Amino acid sequence: MFTTTLNKIKPILPGLLLSLAVAICGKLLALFMPKLGGATLAILLGIILGNTLFKQPVLAAGTKFSESRLLEYSVVLLGFTVTFQTIGEMGIKGLLFIVLIMTTVLTGGYWIGRKLGFNEKMAMMMAGGNAVCGSSAIGAIAPSIEANDEEKGQIITLVNLLGTVMMLSLPFLGLSLFGDALLSKSALLGGTLQSVGQVVAGASLINPETVKYAMLFKITRIIFLVVVVFIFERKAQQDGLVTAKGSKKKFPIPWYVTSFLIFCVINSFFSLPPLFSDGAHFISTWFETTALAAIGLRLDFRKFLKEGPRFLLYGLSVGAVQTVAAVVFIFLLHI
């Protein structure tokens, strides 16, 4: 049993240790550049190193683990630092904002894709990936509409490219438009950025409070994933793209979102010792910084350049719709 466990861990270690080392370097550099912060420096350092010195295939398993699992664990631990009172600060306006922005991106992303000549399945995956949670949403939508692996891979690459551009630009847009308005900046980032990692990374460019509230908006979007999969599945059936028998009808809410909500309930109804919240915050911060370093290390600019101008136009168009709609809704709803 020990040997089996060791064999599973060994492939992960090189990439995991590199991600941790980059995270530590980011934290140390932050001592000299406190305005940027450890998380921001970790992802920027990861991008530089990942596209120059550390392209070895042996690192892939560990950086993938760090990017996905550590970030999921970070979200779970965030539940110990959030209560229903915190969630309540989003209010009805926050929920309405999420519904409006998701509806806009679903319809806009699908319509733009069809106008640019993409097939219906690719347009659905692009719309769903941007509206909900990036690659995870695409991974859920693809089997329900019977999309092939090549189409799925192309759209995942495009969504990641768009998310990266928005992750590095939206925090500065939020600061210039909303200043010290915490909920406004959080809504902009949590309501638009594609993956959980991008939300955490983008919000980290501002401050830890923005990370917390942006994640609330993001988790609300993820909860709607089941609805989005159901809608696209039904549309694909009606359009004759799939058979009702062959499609998958259920997709659970991701485990880390469920765990976050459970810990949030516990934290809301029971008075936990400060050790829980302080310890959770400390571990979550390190998991988060290591995950962000891994995201930087895995960001391969060559893949983005291979997709061609039509893909890039699609991504930029959807991103523009997403950003403009979010800003408009935030102002109209006075978030």
Coordinates of C-alpha atoms in Angstrom, one line a residue:
M1 CA 0.0 0.0 0.0
F2 CA 2.8 2.4 0.9
T3 CA 4.6 1.6 -2.4
T4 CA 1.4 2.2 -4.3
T5 CA 0.9 5.6 -2.6
L6 CA 4.6 6.5 -3.3
N7 CA 4.3 5.6 -6.9
K8 CA 1.3 8.0 -7.2
I9 CA 3.1 10.8 -5.5
K10 CA 6.4 10.6 -7.3
P11 CA 5.2 12.0 -10.7
I12 CA 3.7 15.0 -8.9
L13 CA 6.7 16.0 -6.8
P14 CA 8.9 17.8 -9.4
G15 CA 6.1 20.2 -10.6
L16 CA 4.7 20.6 -7.1
L17 CA 8.1 21.4 -5.6
L18 CA 8.8 23.9 -8.4
S19 CA 5.4 25.6 -7.9
L20 CA 6.1 25.8 -4.1
A21 CA 9.6 27.3 -4.8
V22 CA 8.2 29.9 -7.1
A23 CA 5.5 30.7 -4.5
I24 CA 8.2 31.2 -1.9
C25 CA 10.2 33.4 -4.2
G26 CA 7.1 35.4 -4.8
K27 CA 6.5 35.9 -1.1
L28 CA 10.2 36.9 -0.6
L29 CA 10.1 39.4 -3.5
A30 CA 6.9 40.9 -2.0
L31 CA 9.0 42.0 1.0
F32 CA 10.7 44.4 -1.3
M33 CA 7.6 45.1 -3.5
P34 CA 4.7 45.0 -1.1
K35 CA 2.3 46.8 -3.4
L36 CA 2.4 43.9 -5.9
G37 CA 2.0 41.2 -3.2
G38 CA 3.2 37.6 -3.1
A39 CA 0.4 36.1 -5.2
T40 CA 0.8 38.6 -8.0
L41 CA 4.6 38.1 -8.1
A42 CA 4.3 34.4 -8.0
I43 CA 2.1 34.2 -11.0
L44 CA 4.2 36.7 -13.0
L45 CA 7.4 34.8 -12.1
G46 CA 5.7 31.6 -13.0
I47 CA 4.8 33.0 -16.5
I48 CA 8.4 34.1 -17.1
L49 CA 10.0 30.8 -15.9
G50 CA 7.4 28.6 -17.6
N51 CA 7.9 30.1 -21.0
T52 CA 11.7 30.1 -20.7
L53 CA 13.5 27.7 -18.4
F54 CA 10.9 25.2 -17.2
K55 CA 9.2 23.6 -20.2
Q56 CA 10.2 20.0 -19.2
P57 CA 7.3 17.4 -19.6
V58 CA 8.3 15.9 -16.2
L59 CA 6.9 19.0 -14.5
A60 CA 3.4 18.8 -16.0
A61 CA 1.8 16.4 -13.6
G62 CA 2.9 18.4 -10.5
T63 CA 2.0 21.8 -11.9
K64 CA -1.4 20.5 -13.0
F65 CA -2.0 19.1 -9.5
S66 CA -0.9 22.4 -7.9
E67 CA -3.1 24.5 -10.3
S68 CA -6.2 22.4 -9.8
R69 CA -6.2 20.6 -6.5
L70 CA -4.4 23.1 -4.3
L71 CA -6.7 25.9 -5.6
E72 CA -9.8 23.7 -4.8
Y73 CA -8.5 23.1 -1.3
S74 CA -7.9 26.8 -0.9
V75 CA -11.6 27.5 -1.9
V76 CA -12.7 24.9 0.7
L77 CA -10.7 26.5 3.5
L78 CA -12.1 29.9 2.5
G79 CA -15.4 28.6 3.9
F80 CA -14.0 28.9 7.4
T81 CA -13.5 32.6 6.9
V82 CA -16.9 33.4 5.4
T83 CA -20.4 33.4 7.1
F84 CA -23.9 33.9 5.8
Q85 CA -23.6 37.5 6.9
T86 CA -20.7 37.9 4.5
I87 CA -22.7 36.3 1.7
G88 CA -25.7 38.5 2.6
E89 CA -23.6 41.5 1.7
M90 CA -24.0 40.5 -1.9
G91 CA -27.7 40.9 -1.5
I92 CA -30.5 40.5 -4.0
K93 CA -28.7 42.9 -6.3
G94 CA -25.6 40.7 -6.4
L95 CA -27.7 37.7 -7.3
L96 CA -29.6 39.6 -10.0
F97 CA -26.2 40.8 -11.3
I98 CA -25.0 37.2 -11.7
V99 CA -28.2 36.2 -13.5
L100 CA -28.0 39.1 -15.9
I101 CA -24.3 38.8 -16.7
M102 CA -24.6 35.0 -17.2
T103 CA -27.7 35.4 -19.5
T104 CA -25.9 38.1 -21.5
V105 CA -22.7 36.0 -21.9
L106 CA -24.6 32.8 -22.8
T107 CA -26.7 34.5 -25.5
G108 CA -23.9 36.8 -26.7
G109 CA -21.2 34.2 -26.8
Y110 CA -23.4 31.8 -28.7
W111 CA -24.6 34.4 -31.2
I112 CA -21.1 35.8 -31.9
G113 CA -19.8 32.3 -32.4
R114 CA -22.4 31.4 -35.0
K115 CA -21.9 34.7 -36.8
L116 CA -18.2 34.0 -37.0
G117 CA -18.9 30.6 -38.6
F118 CA -18.2 28.3 -35.6
N119 CA -20.5 25.3 -35.4
E120 CA -23.3 25.1 -32.8
K121 CA -21.5 22.9 -30.4
M122 CA -18.4 25.1 -30.3
A123 CA -20.5 28.2 -29.8
M124 CA -22.3 26.5 -26.9
M125 CA -19.0 25.5 -25.2
M126 CA -17.6 29.0 -25.6
A127 CA -20.7 30.6 -24.2
G128 CA -20.9 28.2 -21.3
G129 CA -17.2 28.3 -20.5
N130 CA -17.2 32.1 -20.3
A131 CA -20.5 32.4 -18.5
V132 CA -19.8 29.8 -15.7
C133 CA -16.3 28.5 -14.9
G134 CA -14.0 28.1 -17.9
S135 CA -12.6 24.6 -18.5
S136 CA -14.7 23.0 -15.8
A137 CA -17.9 24.2 -17.5
I138 CA -16.7 23.1 -20.9
G139 CA -15.8 19.7 -19.5
A140 CA -19.4 19.4 -18.2
I141 CA -21.1 20.7 -21.3
A142 CA -19.1 18.8 -23.9
P143 CA -20.4 15.3 -23.1
S144 CA -24.0 16.5 -22.7
I145 CA -23.9 17.8 -26.3
E146 CA -21.6 15.1 -27.6
A147 CA -18.8 17.5 -28.7
N148 CA -15.6 15.9 -30.0
D149 CA -12.3 16.2 -28.2
E150 CA -10.7 18.4 -30.8
E151 CA -13.5 21.0 -30.6
K152 CA -13.4 20.8 -26.8
G153 CA -9.6 21.4 -26.8
Q154 CA -9.8 24.3 -29.1
I155 CA -12.4 26.1 -27.0
I156 CA -10.6 25.4 -23.8
T157 CA -7.5 26.9 -25.2
L158 CA -9.4 30.0 -26.4
V159 CA -11.2 30.4 -23.1
N160 CA -7.9 30.2 -21.2
L161 CA -6.4 32.8 -23.5
L162 CA -9.3 35.2 -23.0
G163 CA -9.3 34.5 -19.2
T164 CA -5.6 35.3 -19.0
V165 CA -5.9 38.6 -20.8
M166 CA -8.9 39.6 -18.6
M167 CA -7.2 38.4 -15.4
L168 CA -4.2 40.8 -16.0
S169 CA -6.4 43.7 -17.2
L170 CA -9.7 43.8 -15.3
P171 CA -8.2 44.5 -11.8
F172 CA -6.8 47.7 -13.1
L173 CA -10.0 48.6 -14.9
G174 CA -11.9 47.9 -11.6
L175 CA -9.6 50.1 -9.6
S176 CA -9.9 53.0 -12.1
L177 CA -13.7 52.7 -12.4
F178 CA -14.7 51.8 -8.8
G179 CA -11.8 53.0 -6.6
D180 CA -12.4 51.7 -3.0
A181 CA -15.8 50.2 -3.7
L182 CA -15.1 46.6 -2.6
L183 CA -18.3 45.0 -3.9
S184 CA -18.1 46.7 -7.3
K185 CA -14.6 45.5 -7.9
S186 CA -15.4 42.0 -6.6
A187 CA -18.5 41.8 -8.8
L188 CA -16.5 42.8 -11.9
L189 CA -13.9 40.1 -11.3
G190 CA -16.0 37.3 -9.8
G191 CA -18.8 37.9 -12.3
T192 CA -16.6 37.8 -15.4
L193 CA -13.4 35.9 -15.1
Q194 CA -13.6 32.4 -16.4
S195 CA -11.9 30.0 -14.0
V196 CA -11.6 30.0 -10.2
G197 CA -7.8 30.4 -10.5
Q198 CA -8.2 33.5 -12.7
V199 CA -10.6 35.0 -10.2
V200 CA -8.2 34.4 -7.3
A201 CA -5.3 35.7 -9.4
G202 CA -7.0 38.8 -10.6
A203 CA -8.5 39.7 -7.2
S204 CA -5.1 39.1 -5.6
L205 CA -3.7 42.0 -7.7
I206 CA -6.0 44.2 -5.6
N207 CA -6.2 42.8 -2.0
P208 CA -7.3 39.8 0.0
E209 CA -10.7 41.2 0.8
T210 CA -11.4 41.4 -2.9
V211 CA -10.4 37.8 -3.3
K212 CA -13.0 36.8 -0.6
Y213 CA -15.9 38.7 -2.1
A214 CA -15.0 38.0 -5.7
M215 CA -15.1 34.3 -4.9
L216 CA -18.6 34.6 -3.5
F217 CA -19.8 36.0 -6.9
K218 CA -17.8 33.2 -8.6
I219 CA -19.2 30.4 -6.5
T220 CA -22.7 31.7 -7.2
R221 CA -22.0 31.4 -11.0
I222 CA -20.7 27.8 -10.5
I223 CA -23.8 26.8 -8.7
F224 CA -25.7 27.7 -11.9
L225 CA -23.6 25.2 -13.8
V226 CA -26.2 22.5 -13.5
V227 CA -28.8 24.8 -15.1
V228 CA -26.5 25.8 -18.0
V229 CA -25.7 22.2 -18.8
F230 CA -29.4 21.3 -18.8
I231 CA -30.3 24.2 -21.1
F232 CA -27.6 23.4 -23.6
E233 CA -28.4 19.7 -23.5
R234 CA -32.1 20.4 -24.3
K235 CA -31.2 22.7 -27.1
A236 CA -28.8 20.2 -28.6
Q237 CA -31.6 17.6 -28.5
Q238 CA -34.1 19.9 -30.1
D239 CA -31.7 20.8 -32.8
G240 CA -31.0 17.1 -33.5
L241 CA -27.3 17.3 -32.4
V242 CA -27.6 14.5 -29.9
T243 CA -30.0 11.8 -28.9
A244 CA -31.9 12.1 -25.6
K245 CA -30.8 8.5 -24.8
G246 CA -27.1 9.2 -25.4
S247 CA -26.7 12.4 -23.5
K248 CA -25.8 12.7 -19.9
K249 CA -28.6 14.4 -17.8
K250 CA -26.9 15.1 -14.5
F251 CA -23.9 17.0 -13.5
P252 CA -23.2 17.6 -9.8
I253 CA -22.0 20.9 -8.4
P254 CA -18.2 20.6 -8.0
W255 CA -17.1 19.0 -4.7
Y256 CA -15.1 22.0 -3.5
V257 CA -18.1 24.4 -3.9
T258 CA -20.3 22.0 -1.8
S259 CA -17.5 21.7 0.8
F260 CA -17.1 25.5 0.9
L261 CA -20.9 25.9 1.6
I262 CA -20.8 23.2 4.3
F263 CA -17.9 25.0 6.1
C264 CA -19.7 28.3 5.6
V265 CA -22.8 26.9 7.3
I266 CA -20.7 25.5 10.2
N267 CA -18.9 28.9 10.6
S268 CA -22.2 30.7 10.5
F269 CA -24.0 28.7 13.2
F270 CA -21.2 27.7 15.5
S271 CA -18.7 29.8 17.3
L272 CA -15.4 28.3 16.2
P273 CA -12.0 29.0 18.0
P274 CA -9.9 31.6 16.2
L275 CA -7.4 28.8 15.5
F276 CA -9.8 27.5 12.8
S277 CA -10.2 30.7 10.9
D278 CA -6.6 31.9 11.4
G279 CA -5.2 28.4 10.4
A280 CA -7.5 28.1 7.5
H281 CA -6.5 31.6 6.2
F282 CA -2.8 30.8 6.6
I283 CA -3.0 27.4 4.8
S284 CA -5.4 28.7 2.2
T285 CA -3.0 31.6 1.4
W286 CA -0.1 29.3 0.8
F287 CA -2.2 26.9 -1.3
E288 CA -3.5 29.8 -3.3
T289 CA 0.0 31.3 -3.9
T290 CA 1.4 27.9 -4.9
A291 CA -1.5 27.3 -7.3
L292 CA -1.1 30.7 -8.9
A293 CA 2.6 30.0 -9.4
A294 CA 1.6 26.8 -11.1
I295 CA -0.9 28.6 -13.3
G296 CA 1.9 30.9 -14.5
L297 CA 4.2 27.9 -15.1
R298 CA 1.6 26.2 -17.2
L299 CA 0.7 29.2 -19.3
D300 CA 2.1 28.4 -22.8
F301 CA 1.9 31.3 -25.1
R302 CA 2.7 29.1 -28.1
K303 CA -0.6 27.3 -27.8
F304 CA -2.5 30.5 -28.1
L305 CA -0.7 31.7 -31.2
K306 CA -1.6 28.4 -33.0
E307 CA -5.3 29.0 -32.9
G308 CA -5.4 31.7 -35.6
P309 CA -7.0 35.1 -36.0
R310 CA -10.6 33.9 -36.2
F311 CA -10.3 32.3 -32.8
L312 CA -8.6 35.4 -31.3
L313 CA -11.4 37.6 -32.7
Y314 CA -14.0 35.3 -31.1
G315 CA -12.3 35.5 -27.8
L316 CA -11.8 39.3 -27.8
S317 CA -15.4 39.8 -28.9
V318 CA -16.9 37.7 -26.1
G319 CA -14.5 39.3 -23.6
A320 CA -15.6 42.8 -24.7
V321 CA -19.3 41.9 -24.4
Q322 CA -18.6 40.3 -21.0
T323 CA -16.7 43.3 -19.6
V324 CA -19.0 46.0 -20.9
A325 CA -22.1 44.2 -19.7
A326 CA -20.6 43.7 -16.2
V327 CA -19.7 47.4 -15.9
V328 CA -23.1 48.5 -17.1
F329 CA -25.0 46.1 -14.7
I330 CA -22.8 47.2 -11.8
F331 CA -23.6 50.8 -12.4
L332 CA -27.3 50.2 -13.0
L333 CA -27.8 48.0 -9.9
H334 CA -25.6 50.3 -7.7
I335 CA -23.5 47.3 -6.5

